[in-house]
XYZ file of C-alpha atoms in Angstrom:
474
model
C -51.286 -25.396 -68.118
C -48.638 -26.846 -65.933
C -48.858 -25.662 -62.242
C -46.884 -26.376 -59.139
C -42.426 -25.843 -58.734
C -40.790 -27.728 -61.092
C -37.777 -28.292 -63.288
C -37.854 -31.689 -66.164
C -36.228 -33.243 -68.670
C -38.591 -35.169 -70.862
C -36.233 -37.730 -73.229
C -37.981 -39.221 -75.948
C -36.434 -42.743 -76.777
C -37.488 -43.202 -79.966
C -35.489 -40.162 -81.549
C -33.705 -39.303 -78.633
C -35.514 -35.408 -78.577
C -35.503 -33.856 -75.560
C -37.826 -31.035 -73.686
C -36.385 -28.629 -70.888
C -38.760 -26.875 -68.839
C -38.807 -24.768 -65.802
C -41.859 -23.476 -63.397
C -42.958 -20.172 -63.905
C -41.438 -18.416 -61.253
C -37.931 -20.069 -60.504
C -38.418 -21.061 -57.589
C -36.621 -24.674 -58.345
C -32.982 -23.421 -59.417
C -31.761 -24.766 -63.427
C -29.320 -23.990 -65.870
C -28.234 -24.998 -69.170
C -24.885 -25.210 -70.834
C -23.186 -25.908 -74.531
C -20.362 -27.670 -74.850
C -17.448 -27.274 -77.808
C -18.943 -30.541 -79.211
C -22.154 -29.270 -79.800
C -24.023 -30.668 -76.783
C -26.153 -29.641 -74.937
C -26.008 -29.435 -70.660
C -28.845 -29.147 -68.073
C -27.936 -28.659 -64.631
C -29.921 -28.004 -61.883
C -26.659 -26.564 -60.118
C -23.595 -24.624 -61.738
C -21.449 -27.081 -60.301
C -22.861 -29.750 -62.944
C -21.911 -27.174 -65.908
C -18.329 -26.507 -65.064
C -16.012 -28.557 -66.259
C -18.107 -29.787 -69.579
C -19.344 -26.902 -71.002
C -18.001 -23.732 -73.065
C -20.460 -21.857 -72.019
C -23.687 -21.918 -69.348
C -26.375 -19.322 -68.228
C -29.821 -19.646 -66.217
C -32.575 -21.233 -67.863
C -34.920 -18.791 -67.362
C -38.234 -19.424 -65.481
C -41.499 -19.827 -67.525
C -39.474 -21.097 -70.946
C -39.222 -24.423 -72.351
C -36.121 -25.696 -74.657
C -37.251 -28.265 -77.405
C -34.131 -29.876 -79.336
C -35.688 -30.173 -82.409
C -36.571 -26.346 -82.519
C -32.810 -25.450 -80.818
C -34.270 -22.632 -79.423
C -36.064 -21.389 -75.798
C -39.962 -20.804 -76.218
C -41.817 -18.564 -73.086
C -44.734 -21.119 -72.169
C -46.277 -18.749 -68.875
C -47.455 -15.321 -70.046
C -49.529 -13.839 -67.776
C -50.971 -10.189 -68.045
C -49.685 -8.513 -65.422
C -46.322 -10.147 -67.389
C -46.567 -6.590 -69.651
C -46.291 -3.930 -66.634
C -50.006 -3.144 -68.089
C -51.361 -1.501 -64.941
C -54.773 -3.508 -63.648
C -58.190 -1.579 -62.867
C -59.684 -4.437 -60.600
C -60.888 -2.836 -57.617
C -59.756 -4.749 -54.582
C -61.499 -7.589 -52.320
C -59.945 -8.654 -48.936
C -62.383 -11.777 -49.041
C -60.823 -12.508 -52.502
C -57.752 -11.983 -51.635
C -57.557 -14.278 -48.228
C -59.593 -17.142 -50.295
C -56.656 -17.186 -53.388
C -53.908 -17.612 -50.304
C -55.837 -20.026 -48.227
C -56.119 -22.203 -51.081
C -52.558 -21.852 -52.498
C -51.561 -23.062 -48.817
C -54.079 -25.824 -48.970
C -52.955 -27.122 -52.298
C -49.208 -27.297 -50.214
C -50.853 -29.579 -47.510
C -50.574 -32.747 -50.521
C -47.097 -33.796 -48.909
C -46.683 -38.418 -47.767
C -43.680 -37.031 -45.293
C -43.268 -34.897 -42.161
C -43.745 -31.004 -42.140
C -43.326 -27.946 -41.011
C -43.415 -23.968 -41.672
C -40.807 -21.566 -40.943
C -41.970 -18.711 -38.688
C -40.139 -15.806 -38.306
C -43.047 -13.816 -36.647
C -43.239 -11.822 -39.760
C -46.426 -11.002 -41.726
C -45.651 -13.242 -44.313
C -44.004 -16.472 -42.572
C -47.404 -15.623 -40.129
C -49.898 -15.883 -42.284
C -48.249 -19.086 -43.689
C -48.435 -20.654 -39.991
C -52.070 -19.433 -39.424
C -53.680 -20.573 -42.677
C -51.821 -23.935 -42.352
C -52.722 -24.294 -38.689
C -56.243 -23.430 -39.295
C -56.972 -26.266 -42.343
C -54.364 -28.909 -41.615
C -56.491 -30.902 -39.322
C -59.151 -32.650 -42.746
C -56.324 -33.329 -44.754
C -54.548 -37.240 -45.015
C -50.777 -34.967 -43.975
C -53.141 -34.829 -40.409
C -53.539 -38.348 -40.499
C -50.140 -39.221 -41.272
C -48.053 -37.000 -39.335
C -50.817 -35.820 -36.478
C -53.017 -32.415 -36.442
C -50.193 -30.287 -34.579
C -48.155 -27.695 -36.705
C -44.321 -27.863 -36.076
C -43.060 -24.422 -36.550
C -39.115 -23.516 -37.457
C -37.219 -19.909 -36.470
C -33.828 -19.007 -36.430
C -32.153 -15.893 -35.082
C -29.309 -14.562 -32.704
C -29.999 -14.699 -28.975
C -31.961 -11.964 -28.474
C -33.217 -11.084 -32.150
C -36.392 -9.197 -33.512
C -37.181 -12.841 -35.244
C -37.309 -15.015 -32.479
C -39.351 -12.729 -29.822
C -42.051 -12.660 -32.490
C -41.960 -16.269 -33.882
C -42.392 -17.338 -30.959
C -45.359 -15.158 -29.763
C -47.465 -16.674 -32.925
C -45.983 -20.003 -32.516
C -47.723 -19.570 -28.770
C -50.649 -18.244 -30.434
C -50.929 -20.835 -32.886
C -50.295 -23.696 -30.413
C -47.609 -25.011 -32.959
C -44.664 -26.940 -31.595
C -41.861 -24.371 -32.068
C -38.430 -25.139 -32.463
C -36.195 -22.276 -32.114
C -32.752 -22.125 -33.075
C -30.002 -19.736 -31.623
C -26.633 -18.795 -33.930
C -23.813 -16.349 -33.366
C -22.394 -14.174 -35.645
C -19.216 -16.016 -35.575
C -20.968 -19.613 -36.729
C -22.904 -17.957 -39.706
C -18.624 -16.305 -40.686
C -17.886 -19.979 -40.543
C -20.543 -21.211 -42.898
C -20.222 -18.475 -45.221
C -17.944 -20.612 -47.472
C -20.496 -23.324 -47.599
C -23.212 -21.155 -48.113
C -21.645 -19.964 -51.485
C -20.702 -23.420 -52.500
C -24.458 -24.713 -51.913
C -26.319 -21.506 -53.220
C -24.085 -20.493 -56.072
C -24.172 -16.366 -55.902
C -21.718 -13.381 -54.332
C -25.033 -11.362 -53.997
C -24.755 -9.845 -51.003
C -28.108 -9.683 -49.424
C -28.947 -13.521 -50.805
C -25.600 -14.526 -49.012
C -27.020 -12.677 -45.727
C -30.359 -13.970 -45.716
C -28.808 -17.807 -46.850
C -26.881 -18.099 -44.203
C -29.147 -18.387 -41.343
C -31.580 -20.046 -43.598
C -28.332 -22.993 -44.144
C -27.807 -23.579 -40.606
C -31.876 -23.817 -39.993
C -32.123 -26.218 -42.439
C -29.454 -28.664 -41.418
C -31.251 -28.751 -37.645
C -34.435 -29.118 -39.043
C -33.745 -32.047 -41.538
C -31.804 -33.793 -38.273
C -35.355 -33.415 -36.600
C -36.667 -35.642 -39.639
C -38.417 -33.031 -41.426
C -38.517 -33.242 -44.896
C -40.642 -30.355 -46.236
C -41.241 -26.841 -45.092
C -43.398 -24.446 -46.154
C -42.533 -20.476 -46.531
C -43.491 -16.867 -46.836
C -41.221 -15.978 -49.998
C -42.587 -14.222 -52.457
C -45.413 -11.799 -50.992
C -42.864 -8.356 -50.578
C -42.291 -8.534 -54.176
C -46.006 -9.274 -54.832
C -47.565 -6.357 -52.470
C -44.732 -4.014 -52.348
C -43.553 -4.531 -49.052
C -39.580 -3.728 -49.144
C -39.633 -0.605 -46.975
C -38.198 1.126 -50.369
C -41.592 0.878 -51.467
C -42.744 3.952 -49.125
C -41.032 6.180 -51.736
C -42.822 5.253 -54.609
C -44.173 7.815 -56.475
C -47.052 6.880 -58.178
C -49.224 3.862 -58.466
C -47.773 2.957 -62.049
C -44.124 3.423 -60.920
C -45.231 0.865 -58.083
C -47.035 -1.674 -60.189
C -43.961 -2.021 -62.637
C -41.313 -2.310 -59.860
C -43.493 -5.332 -58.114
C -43.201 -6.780 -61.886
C -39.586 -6.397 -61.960
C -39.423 -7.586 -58.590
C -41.334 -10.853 -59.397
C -39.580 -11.543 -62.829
C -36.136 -11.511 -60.776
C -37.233 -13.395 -57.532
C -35.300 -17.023 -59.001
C -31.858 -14.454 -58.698
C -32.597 -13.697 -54.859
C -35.212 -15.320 -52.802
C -36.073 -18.282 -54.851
C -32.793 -19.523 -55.249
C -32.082 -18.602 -51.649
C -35.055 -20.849 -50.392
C -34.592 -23.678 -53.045
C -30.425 -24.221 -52.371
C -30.546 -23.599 -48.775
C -33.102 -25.623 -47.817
C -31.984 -28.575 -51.053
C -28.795 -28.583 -49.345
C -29.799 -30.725 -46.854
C -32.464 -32.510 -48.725
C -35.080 -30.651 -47.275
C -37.539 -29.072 -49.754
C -39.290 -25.855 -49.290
C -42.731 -24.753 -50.597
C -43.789 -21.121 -51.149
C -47.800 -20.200 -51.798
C -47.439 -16.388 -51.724
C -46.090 -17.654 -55.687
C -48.957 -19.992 -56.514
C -49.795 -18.588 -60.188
C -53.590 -18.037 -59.314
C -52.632 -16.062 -56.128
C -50.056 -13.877 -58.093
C -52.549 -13.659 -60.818
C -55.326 -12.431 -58.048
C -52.901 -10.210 -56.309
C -51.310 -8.499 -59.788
C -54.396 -7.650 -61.320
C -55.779 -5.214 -58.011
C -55.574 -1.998 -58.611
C -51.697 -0.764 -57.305
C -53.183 2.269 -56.052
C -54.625 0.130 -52.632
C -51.109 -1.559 -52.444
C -49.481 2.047 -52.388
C -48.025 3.322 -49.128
C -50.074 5.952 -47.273
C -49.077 6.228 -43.824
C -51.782 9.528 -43.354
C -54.481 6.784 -43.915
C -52.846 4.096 -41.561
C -51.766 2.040 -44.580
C -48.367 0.412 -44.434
C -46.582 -1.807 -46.697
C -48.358 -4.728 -47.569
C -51.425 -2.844 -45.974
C -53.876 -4.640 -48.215
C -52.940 -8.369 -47.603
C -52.663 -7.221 -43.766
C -56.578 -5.882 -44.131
C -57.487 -9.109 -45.878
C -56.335 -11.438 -42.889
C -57.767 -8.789 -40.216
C -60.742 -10.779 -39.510
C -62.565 -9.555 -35.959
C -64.696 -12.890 -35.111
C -61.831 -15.569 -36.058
C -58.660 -14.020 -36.073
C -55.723 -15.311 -37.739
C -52.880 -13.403 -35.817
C -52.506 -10.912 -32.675
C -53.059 -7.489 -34.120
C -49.393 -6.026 -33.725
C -48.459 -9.099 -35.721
C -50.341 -8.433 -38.294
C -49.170 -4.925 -38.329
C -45.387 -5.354 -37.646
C -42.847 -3.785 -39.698
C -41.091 -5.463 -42.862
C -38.128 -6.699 -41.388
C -35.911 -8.430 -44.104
C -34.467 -12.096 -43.157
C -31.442 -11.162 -42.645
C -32.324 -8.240 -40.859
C -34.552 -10.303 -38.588
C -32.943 -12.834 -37.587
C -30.493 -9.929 -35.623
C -29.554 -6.744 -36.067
C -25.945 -7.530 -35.241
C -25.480 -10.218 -37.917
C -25.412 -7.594 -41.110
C -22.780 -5.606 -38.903
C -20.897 -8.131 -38.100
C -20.252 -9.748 -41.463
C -19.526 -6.080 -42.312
C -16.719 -6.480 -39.522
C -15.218 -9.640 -40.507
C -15.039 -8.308 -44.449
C -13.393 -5.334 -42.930
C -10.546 -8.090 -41.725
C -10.180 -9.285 -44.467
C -10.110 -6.948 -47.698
C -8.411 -4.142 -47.740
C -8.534 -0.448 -49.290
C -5.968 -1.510 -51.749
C -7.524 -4.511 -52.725
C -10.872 -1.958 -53.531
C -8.916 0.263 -55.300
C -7.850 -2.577 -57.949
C -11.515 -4.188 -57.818
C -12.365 -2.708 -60.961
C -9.418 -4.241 -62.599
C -9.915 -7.729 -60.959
C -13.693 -7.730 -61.673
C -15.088 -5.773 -64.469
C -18.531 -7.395 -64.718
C -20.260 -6.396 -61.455
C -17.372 -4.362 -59.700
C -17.933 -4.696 -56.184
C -18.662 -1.487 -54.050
C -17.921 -3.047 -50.785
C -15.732 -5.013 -48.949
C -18.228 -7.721 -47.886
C -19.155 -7.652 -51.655
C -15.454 -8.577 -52.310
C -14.888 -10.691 -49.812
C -17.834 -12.653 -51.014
C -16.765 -12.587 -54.613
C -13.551 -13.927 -53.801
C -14.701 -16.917 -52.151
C -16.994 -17.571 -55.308
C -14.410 -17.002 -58.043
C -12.591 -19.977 -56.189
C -15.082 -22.272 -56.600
C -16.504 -20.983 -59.842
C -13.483 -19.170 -61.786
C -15.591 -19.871 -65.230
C -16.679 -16.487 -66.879
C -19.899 -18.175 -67.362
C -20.522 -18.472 -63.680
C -20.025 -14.740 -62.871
C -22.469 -13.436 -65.276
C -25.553 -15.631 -63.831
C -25.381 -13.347 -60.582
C -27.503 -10.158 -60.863
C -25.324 -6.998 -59.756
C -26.678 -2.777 -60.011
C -27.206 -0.516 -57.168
C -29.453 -1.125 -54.674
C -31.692 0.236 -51.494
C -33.048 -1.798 -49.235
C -33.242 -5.017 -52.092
C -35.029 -2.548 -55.164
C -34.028 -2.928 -58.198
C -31.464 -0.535 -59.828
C -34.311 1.702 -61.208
C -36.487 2.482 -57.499
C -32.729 3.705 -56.578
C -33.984 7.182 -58.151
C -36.929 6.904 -56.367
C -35.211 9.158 -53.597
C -31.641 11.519 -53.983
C -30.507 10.022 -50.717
C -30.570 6.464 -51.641
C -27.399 7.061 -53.701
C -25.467 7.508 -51.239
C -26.260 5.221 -48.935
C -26.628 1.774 -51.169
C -27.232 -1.430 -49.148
C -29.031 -4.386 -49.621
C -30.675 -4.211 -45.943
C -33.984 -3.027 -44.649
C -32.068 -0.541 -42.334
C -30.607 1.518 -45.141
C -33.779 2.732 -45.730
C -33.688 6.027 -43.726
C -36.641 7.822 -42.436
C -38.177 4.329 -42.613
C -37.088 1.805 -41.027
C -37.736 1.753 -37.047
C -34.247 0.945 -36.563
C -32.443 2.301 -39.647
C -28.373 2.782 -39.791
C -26.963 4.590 -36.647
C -24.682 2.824 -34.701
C -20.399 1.059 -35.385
C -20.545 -2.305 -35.915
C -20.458 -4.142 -32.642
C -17.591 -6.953 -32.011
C -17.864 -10.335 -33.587
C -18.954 -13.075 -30.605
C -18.302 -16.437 -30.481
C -20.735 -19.325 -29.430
C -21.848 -22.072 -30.516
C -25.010 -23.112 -32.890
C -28.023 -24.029 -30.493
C -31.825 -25.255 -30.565
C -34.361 -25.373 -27.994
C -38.580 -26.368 -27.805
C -40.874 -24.036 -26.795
C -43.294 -25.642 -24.438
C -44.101 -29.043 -23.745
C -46.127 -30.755 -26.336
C -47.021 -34.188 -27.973
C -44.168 -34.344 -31.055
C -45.228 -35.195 -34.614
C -44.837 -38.813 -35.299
C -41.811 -40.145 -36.958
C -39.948 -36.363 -35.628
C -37.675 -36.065 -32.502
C -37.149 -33.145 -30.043
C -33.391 -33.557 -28.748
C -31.321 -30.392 -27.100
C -29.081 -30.123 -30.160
C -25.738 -28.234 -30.536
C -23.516 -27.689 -33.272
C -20.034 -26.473 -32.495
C -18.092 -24.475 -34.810
C-alpha cells in the first residue's frame, strides 16, 4: 500500500494510458480538469486548469483515476473511514511510539532542515521528538546534530514567547521572525494567488505561514517539518469542549480529517511550495492516524472536572517524568489556532482593513454577486473579491469549502451549542466560555513596520545555512 505525501502521473508509452493518484490525506494539493475536446487536465494548481479546461474540481485525496476505466476508484479505506466508533482502550506508550516513528520516518531528507515551532503542543512535540532522534540518522551527518527551529508572530505574540521557551529548552537554533499587521494586508493578494482559496481562516493562518517561508528558504532551508494534522485527529479545536457525547466527537474528528486537504493541508503544502520549500506533517502518517482513530473517543473527550483538556490524551502520552519531552505548562498550554497565535491583533486587524474596504451596500448585494458560498462578512468579501480576479472560472469557486462555522468545526458541531449561531468565526477566540482570551475588545489600529528576523542565542549554524539580520520592507 502506497505510503508517504504524494501526487503522480504514471504515462504508459506503449498505449499512452495514464494513472492519477493522490496520497491519502491531501496533504500535496491536485486537481483535474476536462476540456471541450475531450481531454483530460491534471494540475497540481488551479492556475494550470484555467484557461484549457471546461470544467475542473479537486481530485480528491485517497482516489486514483485510470484512463482506460474513465472513472475515479478510492484506493485508502481505512476503518475509522466509516464514523464506526472504535472500542480500543487507550495506551500512552502506544501512542508516543506511532508519533516517534512517523517523525523518524521524516528524518530520510539529502538537504537542510528544520521544524516550525510555534510553542504549541503540536509544533512542540514535533521539535522534541525530532531533537531527541536526529543525532543516528545520515540528515545528522549531513547537515550536523543541531535542530534549526522556525516561528513567526507579531512583536509581542502568544507564539513567539512560547516558541522560543522550547526552542531554549530544546537547545535548537531558533530563528524568529517578527511581522506587522500591515505587511501580512500587503501579502494578502499573494497569498490568494499562491494558495488558491477565499476561506477565511486558511487565508489568516497562510499568511504568516507565506512570509515565514520566504525567510526561511533565503536561510537555505529546503524542508520543514510540522504539527498539522493532530487537532483534527484528537479533537483539539476549543469547539470540541462542547461535544456532547463520545460518538458525536468521534464522527466530527472524521469529518475533520476527510476535509483537512480544504484547510490545513493545502495551507501548509502552497505556502510553504511557494517558495520551493516543502513541508512534512507526521501527526498524518497513516499508521499514526490509524493508532490514534481506533482509541476509544471517550479518553479524547473533554472533561475539565478530571483535569483533561483538549488533546488531553496525546498531552498524557508525552508526559514522561524521568526524560521529559517539554516543560510542563507547554505541554499543557491552550489550543491556540495559527492565526490566533501568531497575535491576537492580526485577526482584528484584517477585520479593520476589510472594514475599509467593503461596504454595507456591497453586503447587502453579496447574495446577488455570489450565490454559491454568500459571504457573511466583510473580510469574507473582501477576500472573495481578490480571488474572483484571479480565478473568475465557475469551476474555481466551487473547489473552496464554505458553511457556518465556530472556531474552524464543521457546519454540523455549529449545533453543538445555541450561542455559536450567533457568533460564527473561524478563530479560536469565538469560542466563548473557552477560550482564555475569547472576543472582548474593538479592533485595535492597523501598524506599520516592516518584516523582521532575528537568532536566538549564539550557536554553531547548520552547514550549508546562514544566519544574516534580515529585513523585508513592505
Amino acid at each position: 500500500m502506497l505510503d508517504g505525501m504524494f501526487s503522480f502521473v504514471l504515462l504508459d508509452t506503449r498505449d499512452n494510458s495514464f494513472i492519477v493518484a493522490r496520497d491519502a490525506i491531501g496533504i500535496t494539493s491536485l486537481y483535474i480538469g476536462w476540456g471541450l475536446d475531450g481531454s483530460v487536465w491534471i494540475s497540481s494548481e488551479l492556475k494550470g486548469l484555467n484557461d484549457d479546461c471546461e470544467h475542473f474540481e479537486t481530485f480528491p485525496p485517497g482516489h486514483l483515476y485510470s484512463s482506460k476505466a474513465g472513472g475515479l476508484r478510492r484506493w485508502y479505506n481505512p476503518p475509522w473511514f466509516s464514523e464506526a466508533i472504535p472500542s480500543t482502550p487507550y495506551d500512552p506508550l502506544v501512542l508516543r511510539s506511532a508519533f516517534e516513528n512517523a517523525v523518524i520516518k521524516r528524518l530520510m531528507t539529502d538537504v537542510p532542515f528544520g521544524v516550525l515551532l510555534s510553542g504549541g503542543l503540536d509544533s512542540s512535540l514535533v521539535a522534541s521528538v525530532t531533537a531527541r532522534y536526529l543525532a543516528g540518522t545520515k540528515a545528522a551527518k549531513q547537515w550536523g546534530a543541531q535542530l534549526h527551529s522556525f516561528c513567526v508572530g507579531l512583536e509581542g505574540s502568544p507564539d513567539l514567547k512560547a516558541g522560543k521557551e522550547v526552542a531554549e529548552y530544546l537547545g535548537t537554533v531558533h530563528h524568529e521572525f517578527h511581522f506587522t499587521v500591515q505587511d501580512g494586508i500587503d501579502a494578502i493578494e499573494d497569498v490568494i494567488y499562491h494558495i488558491e482559496t477565499y476561506d477565511v481562516t486558511t487565508i489568516r493562518a497562510s499568511t504568516p505561514m507565506f512570509l515565514m517561508s520566504r525567510k526561511i528558504k533565503s536561510l537555505g532551508v529546503k524542508m520543514v517539518i510540522s504539527g498539522e494534522g493532530s487537532d483534527e485527529i484528537f479533537g483539539g479545536y476549543l469547539y470540541f469542549h462542547k461535544a456532547p457525547n463520545k460518538e458525536e466527537f468521534h464522527r466530527e474528528t472524521c469529518r475533520k480529517i476527510k476535509a483537512l486537504h480544504q484547510y490545513d493541508c493545502l495551507r501548509a503544502n502552497k505556502s510553504t511550495s511557494a517558495w520551493g520549500l516543502e513541508a512534512r506533517v507526521p501527526f498524518l502518517d497513516k499508521e499514526f492516524i490509524n493508532a490514534a482513530m481506533s482509541i476509544d473517543p471517550e479518553w479524547k473527550m473533554i472533561k475539565p472536572e478530571q483535569g483533561h483538556i483538549e488533546k488531553w490524551i496525546l498531552r498524557r502520552a508525552f508526559d514522561d517524568e524521568d526524560h521529559p519531552y517539554l516543560p510542563k505548562h507547554i505541554l499543557y498550554r491552550q489550543k491556540e489556532q495559527f492565526s490566533d497565535g501568531v497575535g491576537y491583533n492580526w485577526i482584528d486587524g484584517l477585520k479593520g482593513h476589510a472594514e475599509q474596504h467593503v461596504t454595507d451596500k456591497m453586503m447587502l448585494n453579496a447574495a446577488h454577486i455570489f450565490p454559491h458560498n454568500t459571504p457573511t462578512t466583510k473580510e469574507a468579501y473582501y477576500y472573495r473579491m481578490i480571488f474572483e480576479r484571479f480565478f473568475p472560472q465557475n469551476s474555481a469557486g466551487l473547489t473552496v469549502p464554505g458553511g457556518a462555522s465556530i472556531a474552524c468545526s464543521t457546519a454540523t458541531a455549529v449545533a453543538w451549542d445555541a450561542s455559536w449561531s450567533k457568533n460564527l468565526d473561524p478563530s479560536g477566540r469565538a469560542a466563548l466560555g473557552v477560550h482564555n482570551s475569547a472576543y472582548e475588545e474593538k479592533l485595535p489600529p492597523v501598524a506599520n513596520g516592516t518584516l523582521a528576523s532575528k537568532i536566538i542565542g549564539n550557536v554553531p549554524q547548520m552547514m550549508g545555512v546562514t544566519s544574516p539580520e534580515l529585513t523585508i520592507r513592505g
